[in-house]
Short mmCIF file of C-alpha atoms in Angstrom, two decimals:
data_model
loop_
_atom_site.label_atom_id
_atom_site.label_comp_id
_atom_site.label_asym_id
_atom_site.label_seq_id
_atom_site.Cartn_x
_atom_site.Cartn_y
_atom_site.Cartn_z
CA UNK K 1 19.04 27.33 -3.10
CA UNK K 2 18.55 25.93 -6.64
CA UNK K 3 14.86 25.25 -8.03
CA UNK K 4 14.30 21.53 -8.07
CA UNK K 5 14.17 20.21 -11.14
CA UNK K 6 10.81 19.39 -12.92
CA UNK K 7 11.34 15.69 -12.43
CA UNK K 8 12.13 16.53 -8.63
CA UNK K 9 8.52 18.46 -8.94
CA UNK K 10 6.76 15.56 -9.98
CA UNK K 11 8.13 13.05 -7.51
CA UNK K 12 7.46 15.35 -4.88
CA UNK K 13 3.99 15.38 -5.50
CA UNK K 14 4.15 11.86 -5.96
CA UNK K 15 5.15 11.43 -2.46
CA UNK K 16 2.04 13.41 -1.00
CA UNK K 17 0.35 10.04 -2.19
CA UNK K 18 3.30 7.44 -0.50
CA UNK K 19 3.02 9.48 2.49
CA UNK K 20 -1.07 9.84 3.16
CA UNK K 21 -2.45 6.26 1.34
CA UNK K 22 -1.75 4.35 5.03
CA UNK K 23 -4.80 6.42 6.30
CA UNK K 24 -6.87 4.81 4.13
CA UNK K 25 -5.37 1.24 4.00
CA UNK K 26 -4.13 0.88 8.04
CA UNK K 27 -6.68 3.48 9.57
CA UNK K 28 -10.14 3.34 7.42
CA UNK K 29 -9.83 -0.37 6.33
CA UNK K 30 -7.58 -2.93 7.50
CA UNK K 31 -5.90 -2.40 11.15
CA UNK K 32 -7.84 0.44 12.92
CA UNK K 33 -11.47 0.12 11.33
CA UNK K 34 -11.95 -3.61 12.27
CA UNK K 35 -10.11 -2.78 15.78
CA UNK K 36 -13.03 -0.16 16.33
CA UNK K 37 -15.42 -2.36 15.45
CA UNK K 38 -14.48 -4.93 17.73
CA UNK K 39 -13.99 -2.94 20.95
CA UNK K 40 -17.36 -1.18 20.27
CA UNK K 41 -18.76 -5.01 19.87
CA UNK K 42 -16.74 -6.24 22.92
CA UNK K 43 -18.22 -2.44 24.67
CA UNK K 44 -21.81 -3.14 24.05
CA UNK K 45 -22.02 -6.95 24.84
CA UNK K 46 -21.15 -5.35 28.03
CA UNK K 47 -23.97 -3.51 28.38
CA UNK K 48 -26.06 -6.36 27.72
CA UNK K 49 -26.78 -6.75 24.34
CA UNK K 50 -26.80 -10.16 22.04
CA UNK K 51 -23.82 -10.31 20.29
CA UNK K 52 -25.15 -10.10 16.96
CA UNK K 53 -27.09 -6.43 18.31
CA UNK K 54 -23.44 -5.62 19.42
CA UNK K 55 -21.92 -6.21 16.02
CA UNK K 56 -24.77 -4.43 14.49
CA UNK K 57 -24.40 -1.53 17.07
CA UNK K 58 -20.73 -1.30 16.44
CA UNK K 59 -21.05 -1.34 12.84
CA UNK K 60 -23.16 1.61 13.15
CA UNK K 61 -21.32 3.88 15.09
CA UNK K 62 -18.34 3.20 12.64
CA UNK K 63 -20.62 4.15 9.79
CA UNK K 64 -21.60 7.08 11.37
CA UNK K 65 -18.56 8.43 11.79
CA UNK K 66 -17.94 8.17 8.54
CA UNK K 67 -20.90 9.65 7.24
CA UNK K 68 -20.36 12.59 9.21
CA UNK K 69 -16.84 13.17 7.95
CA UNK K 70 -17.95 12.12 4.57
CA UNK K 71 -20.52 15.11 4.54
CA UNK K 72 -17.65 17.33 5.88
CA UNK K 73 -15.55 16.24 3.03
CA UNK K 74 -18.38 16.33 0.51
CA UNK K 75 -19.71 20.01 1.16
CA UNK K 76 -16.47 21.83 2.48
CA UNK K 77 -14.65 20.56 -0.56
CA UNK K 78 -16.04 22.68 -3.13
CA UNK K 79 -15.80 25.77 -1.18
CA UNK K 80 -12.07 25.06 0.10
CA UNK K 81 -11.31 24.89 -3.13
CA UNK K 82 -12.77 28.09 -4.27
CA UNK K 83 -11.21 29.68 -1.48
CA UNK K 84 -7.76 28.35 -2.39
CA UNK K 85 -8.04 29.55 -5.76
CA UNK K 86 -9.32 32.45 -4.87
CA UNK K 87 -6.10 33.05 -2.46
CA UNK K 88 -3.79 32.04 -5.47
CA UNK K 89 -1.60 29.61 -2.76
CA UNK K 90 -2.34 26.14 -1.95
CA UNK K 91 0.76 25.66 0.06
CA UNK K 92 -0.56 26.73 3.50
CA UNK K 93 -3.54 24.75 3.25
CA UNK K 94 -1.88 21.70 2.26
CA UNK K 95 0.17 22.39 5.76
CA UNK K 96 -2.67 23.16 7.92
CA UNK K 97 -4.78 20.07 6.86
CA UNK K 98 -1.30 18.13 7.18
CA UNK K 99 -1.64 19.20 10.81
CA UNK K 100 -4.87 17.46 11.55
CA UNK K 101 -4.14 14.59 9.45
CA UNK K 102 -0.78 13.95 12.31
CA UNK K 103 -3.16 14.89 15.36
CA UNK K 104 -6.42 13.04 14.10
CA UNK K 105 -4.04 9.86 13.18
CA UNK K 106 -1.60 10.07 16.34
CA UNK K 107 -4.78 10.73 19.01
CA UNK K 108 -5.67 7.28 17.84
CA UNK K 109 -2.98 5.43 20.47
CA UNK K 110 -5.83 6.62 22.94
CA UNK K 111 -8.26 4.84 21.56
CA UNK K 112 -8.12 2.13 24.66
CA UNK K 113 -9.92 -1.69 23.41
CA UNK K 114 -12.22 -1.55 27.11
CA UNK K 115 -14.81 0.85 24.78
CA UNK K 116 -14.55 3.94 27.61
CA UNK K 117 -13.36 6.70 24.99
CA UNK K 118 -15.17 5.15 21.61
CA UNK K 119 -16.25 8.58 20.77
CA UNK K 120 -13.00 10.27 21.31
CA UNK K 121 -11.34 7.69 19.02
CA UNK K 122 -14.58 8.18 16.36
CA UNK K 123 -13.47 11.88 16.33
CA UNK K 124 -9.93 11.63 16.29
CA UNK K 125 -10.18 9.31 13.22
CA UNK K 126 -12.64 11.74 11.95
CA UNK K 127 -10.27 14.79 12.23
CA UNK K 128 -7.15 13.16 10.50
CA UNK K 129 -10.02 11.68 7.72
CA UNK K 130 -11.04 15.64 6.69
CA UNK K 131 -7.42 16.73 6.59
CA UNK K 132 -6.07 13.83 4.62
CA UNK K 133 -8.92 14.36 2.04
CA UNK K 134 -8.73 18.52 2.27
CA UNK K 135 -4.71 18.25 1.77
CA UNK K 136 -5.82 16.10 -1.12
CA UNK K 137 -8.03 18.33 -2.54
CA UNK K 138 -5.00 21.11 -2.83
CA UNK K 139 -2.19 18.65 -3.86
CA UNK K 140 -4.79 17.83 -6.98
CA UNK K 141 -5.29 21.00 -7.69
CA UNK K 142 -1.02 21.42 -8.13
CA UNK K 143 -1.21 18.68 -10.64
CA UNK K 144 -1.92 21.24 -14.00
CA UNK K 145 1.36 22.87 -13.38
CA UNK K 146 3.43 19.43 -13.64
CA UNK K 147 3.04 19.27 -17.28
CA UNK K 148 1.46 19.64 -20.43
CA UNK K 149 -1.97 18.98 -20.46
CA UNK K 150 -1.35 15.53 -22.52
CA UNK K 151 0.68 14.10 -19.59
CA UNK K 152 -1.45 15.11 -17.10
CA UNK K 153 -3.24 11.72 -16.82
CA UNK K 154 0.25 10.19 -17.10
CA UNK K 155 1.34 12.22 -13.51
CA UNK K 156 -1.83 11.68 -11.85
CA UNK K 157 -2.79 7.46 -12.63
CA UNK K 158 1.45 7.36 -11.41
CA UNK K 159 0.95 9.29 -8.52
CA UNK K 160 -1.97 7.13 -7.84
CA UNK K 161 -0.49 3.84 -8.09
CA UNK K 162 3.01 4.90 -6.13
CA UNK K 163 0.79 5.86 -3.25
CA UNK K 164 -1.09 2.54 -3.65
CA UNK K 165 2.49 0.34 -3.21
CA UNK K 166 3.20 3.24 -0.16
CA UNK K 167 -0.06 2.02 1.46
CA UNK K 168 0.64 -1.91 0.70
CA UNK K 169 4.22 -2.08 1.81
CA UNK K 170 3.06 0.39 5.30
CA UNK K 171 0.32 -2.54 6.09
CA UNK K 172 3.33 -5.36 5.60
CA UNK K 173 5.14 -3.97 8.28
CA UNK K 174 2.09 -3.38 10.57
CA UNK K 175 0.73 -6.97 10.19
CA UNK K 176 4.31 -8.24 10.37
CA UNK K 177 6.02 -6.02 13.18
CA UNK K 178 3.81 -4.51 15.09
CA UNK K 179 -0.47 -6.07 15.35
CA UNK K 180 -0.80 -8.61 18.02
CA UNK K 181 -3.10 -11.49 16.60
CA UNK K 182 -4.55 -13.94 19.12
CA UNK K 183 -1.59 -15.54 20.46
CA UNK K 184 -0.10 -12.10 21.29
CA UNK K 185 2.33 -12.44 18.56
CA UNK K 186 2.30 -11.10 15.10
CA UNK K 187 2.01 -12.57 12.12
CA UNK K 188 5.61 -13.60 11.63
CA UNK K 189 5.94 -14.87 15.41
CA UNK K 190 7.39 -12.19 17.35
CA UNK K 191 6.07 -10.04 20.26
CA UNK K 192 5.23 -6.49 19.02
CA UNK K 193 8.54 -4.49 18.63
CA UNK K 194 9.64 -1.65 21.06
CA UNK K 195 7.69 -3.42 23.44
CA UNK K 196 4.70 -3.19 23.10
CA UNK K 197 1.91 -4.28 25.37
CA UNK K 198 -0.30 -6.86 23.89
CA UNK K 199 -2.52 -7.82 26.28
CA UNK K 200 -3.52 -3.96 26.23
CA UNK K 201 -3.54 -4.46 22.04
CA UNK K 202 -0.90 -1.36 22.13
CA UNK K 203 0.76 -3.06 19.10
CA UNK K 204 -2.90 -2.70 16.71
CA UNK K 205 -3.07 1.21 18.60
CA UNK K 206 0.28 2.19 17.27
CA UNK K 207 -1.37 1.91 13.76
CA UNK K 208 -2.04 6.03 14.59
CA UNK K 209 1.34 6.91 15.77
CA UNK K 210 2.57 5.13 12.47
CA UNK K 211 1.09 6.45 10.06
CA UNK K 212 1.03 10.26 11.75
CA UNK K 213 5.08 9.29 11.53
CA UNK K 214 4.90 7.62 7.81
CA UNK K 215 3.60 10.95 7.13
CA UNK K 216 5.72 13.33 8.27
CA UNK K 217 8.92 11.40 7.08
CA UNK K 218 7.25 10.94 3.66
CA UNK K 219 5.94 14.16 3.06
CA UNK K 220 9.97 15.31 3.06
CA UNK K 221 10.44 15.23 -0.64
CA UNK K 222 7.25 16.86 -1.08
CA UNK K 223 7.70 20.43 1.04
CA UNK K 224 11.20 20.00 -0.40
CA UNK K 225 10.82 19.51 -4.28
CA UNK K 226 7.47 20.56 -5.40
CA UNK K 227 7.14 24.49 -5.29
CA UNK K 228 4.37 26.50 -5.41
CA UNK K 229 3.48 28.49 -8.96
CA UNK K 230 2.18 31.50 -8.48
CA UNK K 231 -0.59 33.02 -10.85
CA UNK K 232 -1.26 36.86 -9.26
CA UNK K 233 -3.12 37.59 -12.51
CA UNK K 234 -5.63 35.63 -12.03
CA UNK K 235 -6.51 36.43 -8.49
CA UNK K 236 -10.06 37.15 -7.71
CA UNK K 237 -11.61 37.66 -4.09
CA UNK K 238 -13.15 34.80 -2.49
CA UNK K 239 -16.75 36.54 -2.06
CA UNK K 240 -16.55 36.64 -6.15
CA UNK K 241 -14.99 32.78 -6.67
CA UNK K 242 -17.89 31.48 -3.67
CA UNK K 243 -20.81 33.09 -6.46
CA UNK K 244 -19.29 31.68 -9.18
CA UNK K 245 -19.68 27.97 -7.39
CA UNK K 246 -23.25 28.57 -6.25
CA UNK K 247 -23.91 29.95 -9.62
CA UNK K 248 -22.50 26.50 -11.49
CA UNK K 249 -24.71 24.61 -9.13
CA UNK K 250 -27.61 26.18 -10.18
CA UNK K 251 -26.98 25.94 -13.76
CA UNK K 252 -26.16 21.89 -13.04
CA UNK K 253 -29.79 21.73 -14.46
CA UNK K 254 -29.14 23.25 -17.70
CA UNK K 255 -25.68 20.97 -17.92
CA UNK K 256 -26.76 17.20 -18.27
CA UNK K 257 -23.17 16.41 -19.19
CA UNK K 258 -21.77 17.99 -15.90
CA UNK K 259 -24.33 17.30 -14.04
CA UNK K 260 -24.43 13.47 -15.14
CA UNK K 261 -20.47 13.26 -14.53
CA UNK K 262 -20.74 14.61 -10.90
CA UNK K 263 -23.77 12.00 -10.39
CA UNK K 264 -21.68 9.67 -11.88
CA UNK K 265 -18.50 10.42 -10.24
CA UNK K 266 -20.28 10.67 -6.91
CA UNK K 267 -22.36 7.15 -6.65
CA UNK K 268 -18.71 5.40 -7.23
CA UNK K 269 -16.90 7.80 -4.97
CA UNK K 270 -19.16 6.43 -2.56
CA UNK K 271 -19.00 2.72 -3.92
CA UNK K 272 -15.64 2.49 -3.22
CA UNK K 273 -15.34 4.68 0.31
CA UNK K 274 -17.86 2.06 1.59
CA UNK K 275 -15.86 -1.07 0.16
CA UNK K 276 -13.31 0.42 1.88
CA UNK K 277 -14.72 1.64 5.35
CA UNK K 278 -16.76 -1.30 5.24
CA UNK K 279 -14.71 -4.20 4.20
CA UNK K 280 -12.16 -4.96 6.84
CA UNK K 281 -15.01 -4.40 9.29
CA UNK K 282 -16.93 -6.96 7.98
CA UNK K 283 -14.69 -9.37 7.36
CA UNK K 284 -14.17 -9.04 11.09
CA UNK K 285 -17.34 -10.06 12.22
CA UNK K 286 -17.91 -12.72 10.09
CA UNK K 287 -14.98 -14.62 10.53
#
């Protein structure tokens, strides 16, 4: 079989973005975030709390969860990715974290709106959260050998942006085909297609199956077009590339300019995860 070309390469990797943006947009913040919320609010107003002591409840729990997968994210990343470089492939991690990213997003159809499994749908969401970000982690680190280093920006704002219209066209055909609103119906009128149960809110719980499915169609062009370039030479074992982190993180002190861009880069990182984990939850409550 030929080599795709290097166009092929870089729409490929573009892909990777079309294919994993709906976890962000349908799972963390507009279709499965505010559906947690309001079964945990609906859960704990069972229990006997005030309503606004449910919301607040509920609202923690969700934040929870993502603090803990946050931290996951946070400290594994660094050392995943000194351990892929280390290894000299990226390909098989990009696979394995593909894995949990369609079992973490698919286990979400259990998530059932009485409140009895809340935790089981906190860690499922969890689970596909740390292997869309680790498979992220590798797919950025592809993005040197895609070009010169002048149209590296290019590749990567593009990439960025076609996984951004991925996400927004996924969430038009949730809110249009498939999430019940309060009539039973969606958005455009009709009952949930493939007949799905609204009174049990099965059309809003298919958000998991969707975009486990989005992702494995999707992520075609990219195990077909982008190949893995291989750089033997510069192999080193990952006991030697782990030192070399630890040893940059204690020198952050003698590096103002690092350390101020990881402070920097950090405080919006987290800016925008909580606009975004935050947001549709919100919303929810207070309308």
């Amino acid at each position: 079989m030929a080599d795709p070309s290097h166009n092929k390469r870089i729409w490929g990797w573009f892909f990777f973005d079309w294919a994993s943006q709906p976890y962000h947009t349908l799972l963390v913040t507009f279709v499965f975030g505010p559906y947690f919320a309001s079964v945990a609010t609906l859960y704990f107003m069972g229990t006997g709390l005030e309503e606004q002591a449910a919301d607040a409840r509920a609202q923690s729990l969700w934040s929870l969860g993502l603090t803990i997968s946050g931290l996951v994210v946070g400290f594994g990343g660094p050392v995943m990715g000194a351990l892929a470089d280390a290894a000299g492939r990226r390909m098989p991690w990009i696979v394995a974290f593909s894995v949990l990213y369609v079992l973490g997003a698919g286990s979400l159809w259990w998530t059932l709106p009485d409140g009895s499994n809340l935790w089981f749908g906190l860690m499922a969401f969890g689970l596909g959260f740390i292997g869309a970000e680790f498979a992220l982690i590798f797919t950025n680190a592809q993005l040197p050998t895609l070009g010169d280093r002048s149209d590296v920006g290019k590749i990567s704002g593009t990439g960025f942006a076609f996984g951004y219209l991925g996400g927004l066209i996924s969430l038009v055909i949730m809110l249009l085909l498939f999430v019940e609103q309060g009539t039973g119906r969606t958005l455009i009128g009709i009952a949930p297609l493939f007949g799905l149960d609204p009174e049990t809110r099965e059309g809003t719980r298919f958000v998991g199956p969707f975009a486990a499915v989005w992702f494995l169609v999707f992520m075609i062009p990219y195990f077909r077009w982008v190949r893995e370039v291989r750089t033997p030479a510069t192999r080193v074992p990952a006991v030697q590339t782990l030192r070399r982190l630890l040893q940059t993180v204690r020198d952050l002190g003698h590096r103002p300019s690092l350390l101020s861009f990881l402070g920097g880069s950090m405080l919006y990182r987290d800016a925008l995860n909580g606009l975004y984990g935050f947001g549709g939850t919100l919303s929810l409550i207070h309308i």
